[in-house]
mmCIF file of C-alpha atoms in Angstrom:
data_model
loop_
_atom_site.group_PDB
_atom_site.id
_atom_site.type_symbol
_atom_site.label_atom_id
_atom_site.label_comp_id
_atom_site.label_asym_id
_atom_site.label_seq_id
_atom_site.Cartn_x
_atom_site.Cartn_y
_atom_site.Cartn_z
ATOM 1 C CA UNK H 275 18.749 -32.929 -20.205
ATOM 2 C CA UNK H 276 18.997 -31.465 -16.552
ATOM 3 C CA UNK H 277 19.580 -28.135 -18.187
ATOM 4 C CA UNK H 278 16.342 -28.693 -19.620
ATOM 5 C CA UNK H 279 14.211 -30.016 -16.738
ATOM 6 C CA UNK H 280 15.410 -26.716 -15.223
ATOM 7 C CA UNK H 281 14.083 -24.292 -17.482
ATOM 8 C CA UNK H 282 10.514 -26.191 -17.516
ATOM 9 C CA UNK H 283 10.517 -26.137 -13.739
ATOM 10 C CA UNK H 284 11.517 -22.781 -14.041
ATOM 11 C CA UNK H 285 8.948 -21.756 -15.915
ATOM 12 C CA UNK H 286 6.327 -23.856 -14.121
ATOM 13 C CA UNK H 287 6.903 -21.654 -11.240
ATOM 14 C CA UNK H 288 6.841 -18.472 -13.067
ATOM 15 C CA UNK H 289 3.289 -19.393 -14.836
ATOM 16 C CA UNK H 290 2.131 -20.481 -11.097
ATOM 17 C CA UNK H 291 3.078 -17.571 -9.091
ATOM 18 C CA UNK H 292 1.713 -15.357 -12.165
ATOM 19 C CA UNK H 293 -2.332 -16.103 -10.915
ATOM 20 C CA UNK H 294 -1.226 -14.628 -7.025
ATOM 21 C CA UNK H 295 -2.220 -11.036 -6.292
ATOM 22 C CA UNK H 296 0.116 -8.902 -4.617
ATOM 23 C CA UNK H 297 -1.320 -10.091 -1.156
ATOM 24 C CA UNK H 298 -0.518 -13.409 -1.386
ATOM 25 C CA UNK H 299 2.976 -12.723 -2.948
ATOM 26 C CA UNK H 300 3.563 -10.537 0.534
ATOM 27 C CA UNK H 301 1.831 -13.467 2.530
ATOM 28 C CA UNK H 302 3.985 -16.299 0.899
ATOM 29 C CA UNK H 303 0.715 -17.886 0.345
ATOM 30 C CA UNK H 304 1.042 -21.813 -0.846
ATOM 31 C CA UNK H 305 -3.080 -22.478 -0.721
ATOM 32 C CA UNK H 306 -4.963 -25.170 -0.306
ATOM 33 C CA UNK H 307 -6.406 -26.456 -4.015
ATOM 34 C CA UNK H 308 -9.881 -26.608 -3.733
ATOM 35 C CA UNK H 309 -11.458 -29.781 -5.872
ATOM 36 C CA UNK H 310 -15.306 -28.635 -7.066
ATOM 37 C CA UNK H 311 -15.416 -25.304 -7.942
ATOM 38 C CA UNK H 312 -18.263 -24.152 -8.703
ATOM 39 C CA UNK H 313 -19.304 -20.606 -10.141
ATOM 40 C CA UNK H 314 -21.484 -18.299 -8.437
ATOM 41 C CA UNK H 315 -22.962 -15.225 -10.246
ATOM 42 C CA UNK H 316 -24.679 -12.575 -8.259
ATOM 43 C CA UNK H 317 -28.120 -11.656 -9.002
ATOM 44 C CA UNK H 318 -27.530 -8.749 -10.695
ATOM 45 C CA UNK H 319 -24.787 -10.427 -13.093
ATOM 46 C CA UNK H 320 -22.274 -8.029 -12.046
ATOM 47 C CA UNK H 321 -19.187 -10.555 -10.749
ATOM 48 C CA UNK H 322 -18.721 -14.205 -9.995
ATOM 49 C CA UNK H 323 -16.426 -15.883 -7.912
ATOM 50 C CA UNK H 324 -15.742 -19.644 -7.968
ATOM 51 C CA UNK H 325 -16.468 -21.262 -4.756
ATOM 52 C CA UNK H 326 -16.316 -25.032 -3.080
ATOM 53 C CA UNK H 327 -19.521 -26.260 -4.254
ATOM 54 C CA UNK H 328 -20.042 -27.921 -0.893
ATOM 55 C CA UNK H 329 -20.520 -24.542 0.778
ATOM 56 C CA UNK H 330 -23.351 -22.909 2.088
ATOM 57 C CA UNK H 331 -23.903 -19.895 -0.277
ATOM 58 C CA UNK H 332 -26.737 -17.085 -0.191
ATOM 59 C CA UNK H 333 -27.141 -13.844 -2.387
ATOM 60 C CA UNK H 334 -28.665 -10.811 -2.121
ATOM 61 C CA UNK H 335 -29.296 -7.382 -3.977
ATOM 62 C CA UNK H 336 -31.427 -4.912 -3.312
ATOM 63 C CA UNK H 337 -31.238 -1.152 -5.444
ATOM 64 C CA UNK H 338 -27.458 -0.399 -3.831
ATOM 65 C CA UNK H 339 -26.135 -3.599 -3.940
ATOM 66 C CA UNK H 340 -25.781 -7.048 -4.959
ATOM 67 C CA UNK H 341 -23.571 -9.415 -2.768
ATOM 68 C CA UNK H 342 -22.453 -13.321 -2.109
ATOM 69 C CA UNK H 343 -21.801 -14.677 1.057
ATOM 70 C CA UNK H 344 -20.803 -18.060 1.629
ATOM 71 C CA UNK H 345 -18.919 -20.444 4.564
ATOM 72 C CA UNK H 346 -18.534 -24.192 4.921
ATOM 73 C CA UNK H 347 -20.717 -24.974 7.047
ATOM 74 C CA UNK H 348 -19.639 -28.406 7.167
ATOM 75 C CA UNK H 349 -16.374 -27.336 9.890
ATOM 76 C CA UNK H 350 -16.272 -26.042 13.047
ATOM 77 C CA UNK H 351 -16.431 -22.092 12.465
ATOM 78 C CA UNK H 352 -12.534 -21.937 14.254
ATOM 79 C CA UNK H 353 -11.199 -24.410 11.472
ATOM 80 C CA UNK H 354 -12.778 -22.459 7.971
ATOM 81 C CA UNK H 355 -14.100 -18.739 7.231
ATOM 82 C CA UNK H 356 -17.002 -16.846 5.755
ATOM 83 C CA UNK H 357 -16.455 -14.897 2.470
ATOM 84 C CA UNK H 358 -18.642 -11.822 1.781
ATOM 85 C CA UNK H 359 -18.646 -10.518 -1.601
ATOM 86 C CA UNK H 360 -20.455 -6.934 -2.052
ATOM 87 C CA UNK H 361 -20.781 -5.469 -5.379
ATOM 88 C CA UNK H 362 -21.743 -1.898 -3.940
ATOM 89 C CA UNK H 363 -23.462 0.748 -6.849
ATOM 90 C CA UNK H 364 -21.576 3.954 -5.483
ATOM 91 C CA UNK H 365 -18.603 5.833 -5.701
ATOM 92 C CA UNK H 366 -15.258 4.906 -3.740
ATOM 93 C CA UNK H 367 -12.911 7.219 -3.312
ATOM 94 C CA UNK H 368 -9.619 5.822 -1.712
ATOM 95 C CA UNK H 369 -8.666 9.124 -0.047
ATOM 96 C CA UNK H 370 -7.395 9.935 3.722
ATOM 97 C CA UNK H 371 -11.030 10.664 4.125
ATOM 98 C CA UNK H 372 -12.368 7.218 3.372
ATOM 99 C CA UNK H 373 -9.411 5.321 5.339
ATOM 100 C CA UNK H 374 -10.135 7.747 8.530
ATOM 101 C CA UNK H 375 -13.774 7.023 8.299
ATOM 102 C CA UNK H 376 -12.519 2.948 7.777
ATOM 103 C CA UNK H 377 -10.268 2.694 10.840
ATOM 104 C CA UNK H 378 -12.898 4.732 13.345
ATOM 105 C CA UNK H 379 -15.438 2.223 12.328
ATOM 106 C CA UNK H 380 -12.801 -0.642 13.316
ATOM 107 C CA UNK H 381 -12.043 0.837 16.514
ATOM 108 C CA UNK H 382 -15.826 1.361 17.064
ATOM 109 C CA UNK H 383 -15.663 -1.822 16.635
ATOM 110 C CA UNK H 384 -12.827 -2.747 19.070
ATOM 111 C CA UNK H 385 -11.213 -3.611 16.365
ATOM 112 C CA UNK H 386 -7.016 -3.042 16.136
ATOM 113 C CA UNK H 387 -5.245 -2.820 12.501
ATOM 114 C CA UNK H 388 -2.580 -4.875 12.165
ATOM 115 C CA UNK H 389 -2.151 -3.784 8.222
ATOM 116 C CA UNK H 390 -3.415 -1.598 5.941
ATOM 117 C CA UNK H 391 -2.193 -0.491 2.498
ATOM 118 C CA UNK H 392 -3.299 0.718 -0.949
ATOM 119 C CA UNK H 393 -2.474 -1.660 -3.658
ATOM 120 C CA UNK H 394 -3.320 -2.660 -7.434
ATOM 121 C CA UNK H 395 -5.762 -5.604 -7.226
ATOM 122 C CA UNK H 396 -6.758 -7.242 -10.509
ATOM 123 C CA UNK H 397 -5.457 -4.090 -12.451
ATOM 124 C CA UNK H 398 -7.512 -1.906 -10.261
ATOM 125 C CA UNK H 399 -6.776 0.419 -7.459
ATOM 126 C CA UNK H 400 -7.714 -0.616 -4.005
ATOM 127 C CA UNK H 401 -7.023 -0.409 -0.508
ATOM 128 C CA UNK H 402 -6.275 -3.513 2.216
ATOM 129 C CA UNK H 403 -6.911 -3.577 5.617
ATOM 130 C CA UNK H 404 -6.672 -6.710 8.209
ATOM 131 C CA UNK H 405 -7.740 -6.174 11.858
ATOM 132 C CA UNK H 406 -7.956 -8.244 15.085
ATOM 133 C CA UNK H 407 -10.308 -8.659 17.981
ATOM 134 C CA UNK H 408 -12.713 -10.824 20.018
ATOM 135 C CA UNK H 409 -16.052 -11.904 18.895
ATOM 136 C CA UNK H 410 -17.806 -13.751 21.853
ATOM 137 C CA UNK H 411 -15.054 -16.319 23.353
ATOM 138 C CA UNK H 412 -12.989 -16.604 20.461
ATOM 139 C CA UNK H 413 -9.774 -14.531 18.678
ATOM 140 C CA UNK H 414 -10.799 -12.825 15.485
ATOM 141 C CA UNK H 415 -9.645 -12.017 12.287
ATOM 142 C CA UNK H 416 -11.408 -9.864 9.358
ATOM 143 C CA UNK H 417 -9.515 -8.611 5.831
ATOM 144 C CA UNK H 418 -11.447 -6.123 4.345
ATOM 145 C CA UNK H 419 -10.497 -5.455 0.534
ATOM 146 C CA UNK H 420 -12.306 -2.092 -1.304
ATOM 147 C CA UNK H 421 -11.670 -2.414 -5.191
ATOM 148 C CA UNK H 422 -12.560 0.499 -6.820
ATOM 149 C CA UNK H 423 -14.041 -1.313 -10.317
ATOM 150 C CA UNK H 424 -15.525 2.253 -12.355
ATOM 151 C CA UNK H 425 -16.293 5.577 -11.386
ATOM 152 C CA UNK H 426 -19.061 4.758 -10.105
ATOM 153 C CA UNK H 427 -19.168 1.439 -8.309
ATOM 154 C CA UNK H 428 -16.883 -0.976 -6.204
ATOM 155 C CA UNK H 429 -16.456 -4.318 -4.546
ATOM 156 C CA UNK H 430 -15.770 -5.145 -0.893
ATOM 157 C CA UNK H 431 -14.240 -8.632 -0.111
ATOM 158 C CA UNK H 432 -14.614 -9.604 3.468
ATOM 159 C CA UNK H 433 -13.479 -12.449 4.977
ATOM 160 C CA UNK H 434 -13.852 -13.183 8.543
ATOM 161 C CA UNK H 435 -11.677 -15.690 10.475
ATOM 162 C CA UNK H 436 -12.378 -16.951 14.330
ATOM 163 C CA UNK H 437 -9.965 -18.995 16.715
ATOM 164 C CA UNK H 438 -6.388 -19.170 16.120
ATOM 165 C CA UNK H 439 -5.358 -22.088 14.334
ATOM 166 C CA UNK H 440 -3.993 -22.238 10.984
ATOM 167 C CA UNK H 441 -5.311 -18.613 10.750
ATOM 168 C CA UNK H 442 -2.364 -17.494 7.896
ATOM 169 C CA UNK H 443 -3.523 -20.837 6.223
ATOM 170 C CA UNK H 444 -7.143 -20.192 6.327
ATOM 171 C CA UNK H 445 -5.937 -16.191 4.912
ATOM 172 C CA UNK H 446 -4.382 -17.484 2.084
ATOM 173 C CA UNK H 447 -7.007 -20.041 1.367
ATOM 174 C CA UNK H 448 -9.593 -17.161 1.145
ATOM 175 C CA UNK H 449 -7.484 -15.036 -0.611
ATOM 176 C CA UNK H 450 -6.729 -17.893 -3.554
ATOM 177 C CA UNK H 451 -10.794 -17.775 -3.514
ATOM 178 C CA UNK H 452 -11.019 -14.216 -3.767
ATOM 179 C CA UNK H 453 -8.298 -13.976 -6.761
ATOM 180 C CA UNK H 454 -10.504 -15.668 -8.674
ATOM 181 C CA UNK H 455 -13.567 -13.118 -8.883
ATOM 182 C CA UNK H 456 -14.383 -11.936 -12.251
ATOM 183 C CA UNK H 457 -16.067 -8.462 -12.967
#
């Protein structure tokens, strides 16, 4: 019977850890489970992402993009984060040229990298990036994520974090959010 109860815990975590991209397997994410999801198409019907249907949401598209934003607005900015979704109609191509271009625009930014990488991100080639900074009074956090989705379009996940506390929390929390965007 224990041998049993062992192979279905087993496989319990198998199936679970099966749903986590290769950013939260590096990040030994263990997210927060959101009750009230609630799915949110962009206007021009090209991805959705399930988000907290308590949270402030707003789209946009105009004739190079189509994008979802949202935060929840109900905590103090330093306790969530704001997720930008951007469905962009060009091409991406994850060369030296593109990450140069990336990392002046972050120090432009006074922005310093603390990781970058290419990766595989829902069976699609992509490149990672998460940099630190000040904004105003407070520390600050932003992940960028490029997927490259066809030839000739791609989305960027950005997710922005400000103070310091529970910031790998609040990462993994926005990543479990993120893992779930359909295309």
């Amino acid at each position: 019977m224990q041998r049993y109860f062992s192979l279905l815990l087993l496989i319990a975590l198998i199936s679970s850890c099966g749903n986590q991209s290769q950013l939260s397997k590096e990040m030994d994410c263990n997210p927060e489970k959101y009750d009230n999801l609630e799915l949110v198409e962009d206007v021009d019907k090209k991805f959705t992402i399930q988000l907290p249907d308590h949270w402030k949401t707003n789209l946009y598209f105009d004739k190079n993009q189509t994008s979802i934003f949202s935060a929840d607005t109900t905590k103090q900015l330093t306790d969530t984060y704001t997720i930008d979704i951007t469905y962009i109609y060009n091409e991406l191509k994850l060369d030296s040229k593109f990450i140069q271009r990336f990392k002046q625009n972050l120090i432009k930014n006074q922005l310093v990298e603390s990781t970058s990488y290419e990766l595989t991100f829902n069976d699609k080639e992509a490149y990672y990036s998460r940099a630190l900074g000040k904004r105003g009074k407070f520390d600050y956090q932003i992940l960028n994520l490029f997927v490259k989705v066809s030839s000739g379009s791609y989305m960027h996940a950005k997710t922005e974090f400000y103070g310091d506390s529970l910031v790998n929390q609040r990462i993994c929390n926005a990543l479990s959010l993120i893992e779930k965007i359909q295309y």
